[in-house]
Short mmCIF file of C-alpha atoms in Angstrom, two decimals:
data_model
loop_
_atom_site.label_atom_id
_atom_site.label_comp_id
_atom_site.label_asym_id
_atom_site.label_seq_id
_atom_site.Cartn_x
_atom_site.Cartn_y
_atom_site.Cartn_z
CA MET A 1 -0.23 -0.04 0.37
CA SER A 2 1.50 3.14 -1.11
CA ALA A 3 -0.15 6.76 -0.10
CA VAL A 4 -0.87 8.73 -3.24
CA THR A 5 -2.39 12.35 -3.87
CA VAL A 6 -5.61 12.28 -5.85
CA ARG A 7 -6.44 15.75 -7.23
CA LEU A 8 -9.81 16.85 -7.69
CA PRO A 9 -11.85 19.38 -10.17
CA THR A 10 -13.52 22.41 -7.93
CA VAL A 11 -16.60 20.31 -9.17
CA LEU A 12 -16.01 17.22 -6.75
CA ARG A 13 -14.51 19.15 -4.36
CA GLN A 14 -17.80 19.88 -2.43
CA GLN A 15 -18.21 16.10 -1.95
CA ALA A 16 -14.83 16.03 -0.63
CA ASN A 17 -15.12 18.42 2.47
CA GLY A 18 -13.45 21.17 -0.18
CA GLN A 19 -10.50 19.54 -0.34
CA SER A 20 -8.62 20.28 -3.96
CA ALA A 21 -6.23 17.04 -2.91
CA VAL A 22 -6.31 14.18 -0.80
CA SER A 23 -4.02 12.21 0.39
CA VAL A 24 -5.29 7.75 -0.27
CA ALA A 25 -3.68 4.41 0.36
CA GLY A 26 -4.07 1.91 -2.17
CA SER A 27 -1.17 -0.59 -4.84
CA THR A 28 -3.46 0.32 -7.69
CA VAL A 29 -5.48 3.13 -9.00
CA GLY A 30 -8.76 0.89 -8.94
CA GLU A 31 -7.73 0.51 -4.92
CA VAL A 32 -6.98 4.14 -4.62
CA VAL A 33 -10.31 5.12 -6.32
CA ASP A 34 -12.45 2.12 -4.23
CA GLU A 35 -10.44 3.66 -1.00
CA LEU A 36 -10.88 7.45 -2.34
CA VAL A 37 -15.41 6.88 -2.35
CA LEU A 38 -14.90 4.77 0.77
CA GLY A 39 -13.60 7.87 2.54
CA TYR A 40 -16.05 10.15 0.70
CA PRO A 41 -18.96 8.62 -0.17
CA ASP A 42 -20.90 11.42 -1.72
CA LEU A 43 -18.08 10.94 -4.74
CA LYS A 44 -18.98 7.40 -5.52
CA SER A 45 -22.00 7.85 -7.88
CA ASN A 46 -20.43 10.32 -9.61
CA LEU A 47 -17.30 8.74 -10.46
CA LEU A 48 -18.55 4.84 -10.60
CA ASP A 49 -21.24 3.53 -12.14
CA GLU A 50 -23.49 0.81 -10.63
CA ALA A 51 -21.26 -2.01 -12.15
CA GLY A 52 -18.14 -0.38 -9.73
CA THR A 53 -16.57 0.90 -13.00
CA VAL A 54 -15.03 4.15 -13.23
CA ARG A 55 -17.74 6.00 -15.43
CA LYS A 56 -16.98 6.79 -19.14
CA PHE A 57 -17.21 10.73 -19.16
CA ILE A 58 -14.25 10.67 -16.47
CA ASN A 59 -10.65 10.33 -17.04
CA VAL A 60 -8.46 9.20 -15.00
CA TYR A 61 -4.38 10.04 -14.91
CA LEU A 62 -1.82 8.56 -12.91
CA ASN A 63 1.11 11.26 -12.87
CA ASP A 64 0.20 12.63 -16.17
CA GLU A 65 -0.47 9.80 -17.98
CA ASP A 66 -4.21 8.57 -18.91
CA ILE A 67 -4.58 5.47 -17.21
CA ARG A 68 -6.45 4.23 -20.38
CA PHE A 69 -2.90 3.96 -21.91
CA LEU A 70 -1.36 2.23 -19.01
CA ASP A 71 -3.35 -0.71 -17.08
CA GLN A 72 -6.49 0.94 -16.88
CA LEU A 73 -7.22 0.36 -12.97
CA GLU A 74 -4.78 -2.09 -12.56
CA THR A 75 -1.94 0.26 -13.05
CA THR A 76 0.50 -0.71 -10.24
CA VAL A 77 0.92 3.57 -7.79
CA VAL A 78 4.13 3.79 -5.79
CA GLU A 79 4.64 6.17 -2.69
CA GLY A 80 3.98 9.76 -4.30
CA ASP A 81 2.31 9.45 -6.83
CA GLU A 82 -0.65 11.30 -8.07
CA VAL A 83 -3.62 10.79 -9.52
CA ALA A 84 -5.96 13.37 -10.91
CA ILE A 85 -9.67 12.80 -11.95
CA LEU A 86 -11.61 15.22 -14.70
CA PRO A 87 -14.62 15.00 -16.76
CA ALA A 88 -14.25 14.50 -20.46
CA VAL A 89 -15.42 18.02 -21.70
CA ALA A 90 -16.70 18.01 -25.39
CA GLY A 91 -19.46 19.70 -27.83
CA GLY A 92 -20.68 20.02 -31.64
CA MET B 1 -22.85 37.87 -17.61
CA LEU B 2 -19.56 37.28 -19.47
CA SER B 3 -17.17 40.17 -19.10
CA LEU B 4 -14.38 39.82 -21.56
CA SER B 5 -11.09 41.70 -22.33
CA ARG B 6 -10.98 42.75 -25.73
CA THR B 7 -7.37 40.85 -25.99
CA SER B 8 -8.99 37.61 -24.90
CA TRP B 9 -11.77 38.29 -27.59
CA LEU B 10 -9.26 38.56 -30.19
CA GLU B 11 -6.89 35.56 -28.40
CA ILE B 12 -10.56 33.51 -28.99
CA LEU B 13 -10.62 34.90 -32.37
CA ALA B 14 -6.68 34.39 -33.93
CA GLU B 15 -7.38 30.51 -32.53
CA ALA B 16 -10.18 30.00 -33.64
CA TRP B 17 -8.71 31.09 -37.32
CA ARG B 18 -5.70 29.52 -36.75
CA VAL B 19 -7.48 25.79 -36.41
CA TYR B 20 -10.04 26.81 -39.18
CA PRO B 21 -11.58 24.54 -40.50
CA LEU B 22 -11.38 22.36 -37.66
CA GLU B 23 -12.89 23.37 -34.47
CA ALA B 24 -10.96 25.26 -31.94
CA CYS B 25 -11.40 25.03 -28.06
CA GLY B 26 -9.75 26.37 -25.05
CA LEU B 27 -10.73 27.63 -21.25
CA LEU B 28 -11.56 30.32 -19.74
CA LEU B 29 -9.90 31.34 -16.34
CA ALA B 30 -10.77 34.03 -13.69
CA ASP B 31 -8.74 35.02 -10.40
CA ARG B 32 -10.13 32.85 -7.40
CA SER B 33 -10.00 35.79 -5.04
CA ALA B 34 -11.55 38.28 -7.24
CA ASP B 35 -14.77 39.94 -6.54
CA GLY B 36 -18.01 38.67 -8.04
CA ALA B 37 -18.85 42.14 -9.07
CA LEU B 38 -20.78 41.56 -12.01
CA ILE B 39 -24.28 40.90 -11.35
CA ASP B 40 -26.17 40.45 -14.33
CA GLU B 41 -30.28 40.38 -14.48
CA SER B 42 -30.82 37.00 -12.80
CA GLY B 43 -28.18 38.57 -9.89
CA GLN B 44 -25.93 35.94 -10.72
CA ALA B 45 -22.56 37.56 -9.64
CA ASP B 46 -19.36 36.41 -11.97
CA ARG B 47 -15.94 37.31 -12.21
CA PRO B 48 -14.13 39.04 -15.20
CA ILE B 49 -12.31 36.37 -17.19
CA GLN B 50 -8.27 36.68 -16.96
CA ARG B 51 -7.38 34.86 -19.93
CA PHE B 52 -8.39 32.38 -22.39
CA VAL B 53 -6.20 29.48 -22.98
CA PRO B 54 -6.43 27.64 -26.21
CA LEU B 55 -6.03 23.25 -25.76
CA LYS B 56 -5.90 21.07 -28.87
CA ASN B 57 -9.28 19.84 -30.03
CA ALA B 58 -8.47 16.06 -29.42
CA ALA B 59 -11.39 15.28 -31.75
CA ASN B 60 -9.42 16.80 -34.71
CA SER B 61 -12.73 17.84 -36.35
CA SER B 62 -14.86 20.92 -37.81
CA ARG B 63 -18.24 19.15 -36.54
CA VAL B 64 -17.53 18.42 -32.59
CA PHE B 65 -14.62 19.21 -30.12
CA GLN B 66 -12.99 17.74 -27.29
CA LEU B 67 -10.78 19.31 -24.90
CA ASP B 68 -7.94 17.40 -25.02
CA PRO B 69 -7.71 15.85 -21.51
CA MET B 70 -4.23 16.45 -21.09
CA GLY B 71 -4.13 19.54 -21.66
CA TYR B 72 -7.02 20.47 -19.58
CA MET B 73 -5.63 18.41 -16.83
CA LYS B 74 -2.46 20.76 -16.68
CA VAL B 75 -4.87 23.65 -17.08
CA GLU B 76 -6.78 22.78 -13.53
CA ARG B 77 -3.33 22.18 -12.00
CA MET B 78 -1.89 25.70 -12.90
CA ALA B 79 -5.00 27.32 -11.95
CA ASP B 80 -4.48 25.72 -8.66
CA ASP B 81 -0.84 26.86 -8.14
CA ASP B 82 -1.83 30.26 -9.63
CA GLY B 83 -4.54 31.31 -7.41
CA SER B 84 -7.11 31.09 -10.78
CA GLU B 85 -9.98 28.76 -11.36
CA VAL B 86 -11.24 27.34 -14.66
CA VAL B 87 -15.05 29.27 -15.04
CA GLY B 88 -15.69 28.57 -18.86
CA VAL B 89 -14.88 26.91 -22.06
CA VAL B 90 -15.03 28.17 -25.47
CA HIS B 91 -15.34 26.48 -28.82
CA SER B 92 -15.92 27.40 -32.52
CA HIS B 93 -18.76 27.04 -34.73
CA THR B 94 -17.19 26.53 -38.58
CA HIS B 95 -20.40 26.09 -40.44
CA THR B 96 -23.38 27.35 -37.94
CA ALA B 97 -24.13 29.85 -35.83
CA ALA B 98 -22.77 31.06 -32.48
CA TYR B 99 -26.06 28.92 -30.53
CA PRO B 100 -25.62 25.59 -28.85
CA SER B 101 -26.18 22.53 -30.94
CA ALA B 102 -27.80 19.68 -29.58
CA THR B 103 -24.40 17.72 -28.79
CA ASP B 104 -23.40 21.05 -26.94
CA VAL B 105 -26.49 21.15 -24.79
CA ARG B 106 -26.08 17.22 -23.73
CA GLU B 107 -22.32 17.54 -22.89
CA ALA B 108 -22.81 20.73 -20.93
CA THR B 109 -25.46 19.39 -19.05
CA MET B 110 -23.57 16.20 -18.42
CA PRO B 111 -22.57 15.25 -14.55
CA LEU B 112 -19.46 16.95 -13.37
CA VAL B 113 -18.87 18.97 -16.42
CA PRO B 114 -19.18 22.07 -13.71
CA PRO B 115 -22.53 23.85 -13.87
CA THR B 116 -21.49 27.26 -13.35
CA TRP B 117 -19.01 27.46 -16.43
CA HIS B 118 -19.74 29.87 -19.89
CA TRP B 119 -20.36 28.53 -22.64
CA VAL B 120 -18.63 30.66 -25.09
CA ILE B 121 -19.32 30.10 -28.57
CA VAL B 122 -17.72 31.88 -31.61
CA SER B 123 -18.80 31.28 -35.19
CA LEU B 124 -16.64 31.98 -38.65
CA ALA B 125 -19.77 30.71 -40.66
CA TRP B 126 -20.18 34.45 -42.09
CA GLY B 127 -17.96 37.07 -42.82
CA SER B 128 -17.99 38.87 -39.66
CA PRO B 129 -17.46 36.73 -36.74
CA GLU B 130 -20.21 36.27 -33.90
CA LEU B 131 -19.45 35.37 -30.29
CA ARG B 132 -22.38 34.38 -27.41
CA SER B 133 -22.28 33.06 -24.19
CA PHE B 134 -24.58 30.29 -22.10
CA ARG B 135 -25.40 28.98 -19.00
CA VAL B 136 -26.70 25.90 -17.67
CA GLN B 137 -30.00 26.40 -15.82
CA GLY B 138 -31.27 25.01 -13.04
CA GLN B 139 -30.37 23.35 -10.04
CA LYS B 140 -27.82 20.64 -11.82
CA SER B 141 -26.21 20.50 -8.62
CA ASP B 142 -28.63 18.78 -7.24
CA TRP B 143 -29.33 15.98 -9.57
CA LEU B 144 -25.39 15.68 -10.27
CA LEU B 145 -25.68 12.99 -7.31
CA ALA B 146 -28.85 11.65 -8.98
CA TRP B 147 -27.42 10.25 -12.08
CA GLY B 148 -28.77 6.80 -12.51
CA SER B 149 -32.47 7.66 -12.67
CA ASP B 150 -31.88 11.21 -14.08
CA SER B 151 -35.01 12.54 -16.07
CA GLU B 152 -34.08 16.29 -15.83
CA TYR B 153 -30.48 15.46 -17.47
CA LYS B 154 -32.28 14.17 -21.00
CA LYS B 155 -34.60 17.40 -20.86
CA GLY B 156 -31.09 18.88 -21.88
CA SER B 157 -31.32 17.90 -25.31
CA GLU B 158 -34.80 19.52 -25.96
CA TYR B 159 -33.29 23.09 -26.03
CA LYS B 160 -34.45 24.92 -28.80
CA LYS B 161 -33.14 28.31 -29.76
CA GLY B 162 -35.33 30.92 -28.03
CA THR B 163 -37.18 28.60 -25.42
CA ASP B 164 -35.78 28.87 -21.82
CA LYS B 165 -36.96 25.80 -20.19
CA TRP B 166 -34.34 23.77 -18.54
CA GLY B 167 -31.36 23.69 -20.13
CA ILE B 168 -28.92 25.99 -21.64
CA ALA B 169 -29.58 30.09 -22.10
CA GLU B 170 -27.74 32.97 -23.31
CA GLU B 171 -26.27 35.30 -21.57
CA GLN B 172 -25.09 38.91 -21.56
CA VAL B 173 -21.28 39.44 -22.84
CA TRP B 174 -19.70 42.80 -21.95
CA LEU B 175 -16.60 43.51 -24.06
CA ARG B 176 -14.19 45.66 -21.52
#
């Protein structure tokens, strides 16, 4: 288990006691996300669908890399890593 | 109300022409500590736009845009570090007027897209460019948490120009 920092966009901070970043323990990105929503249950329905997977309009990054190009939620994290969560913004 | 400097307006226009015929996109930042001194008719207090940051259109299209996700993340980090805040998104329309498309309304009302954002559209469809700004209407924060059974969300796509039911409505633009 490693302590990593999770950066939250403004729109999610209210559900994390106003914090812009929180420290969470885990050994993979998936564990970090699970631990995050355990600590801040209000975040859960925004981040995960009913099956417990990250919603498709949400991008998750590990140290500036999109986890879709890594090992997705299985990506290993180490002490001091930074996970960032952001919505996909698009239009026509 | 959107308060935009003439410099930012020219930067938006320059970016729109630079990437034409593709759609341009970018983010608007305001000073986090600035007073929301501008009160429009709806009583909404908005901070003036400090700057425009162009981002790559990850969709690489003349019909749709997608903010380059990495670029967006870097702007959020920069904003955290320098005391500013992302308060809006800009994109260009290359073939249609500066009004939200059905796709714009759907995307603007997606959960987690900040409901307070200015949605600025610049159109290059005709000789002189036009710029309009829009805001999501309604208590989006209430249904952020009610995604699964969300009927309000679907109403977003029912927006038609000139109607003001739930969805997205035009706001005043002040060029300073």
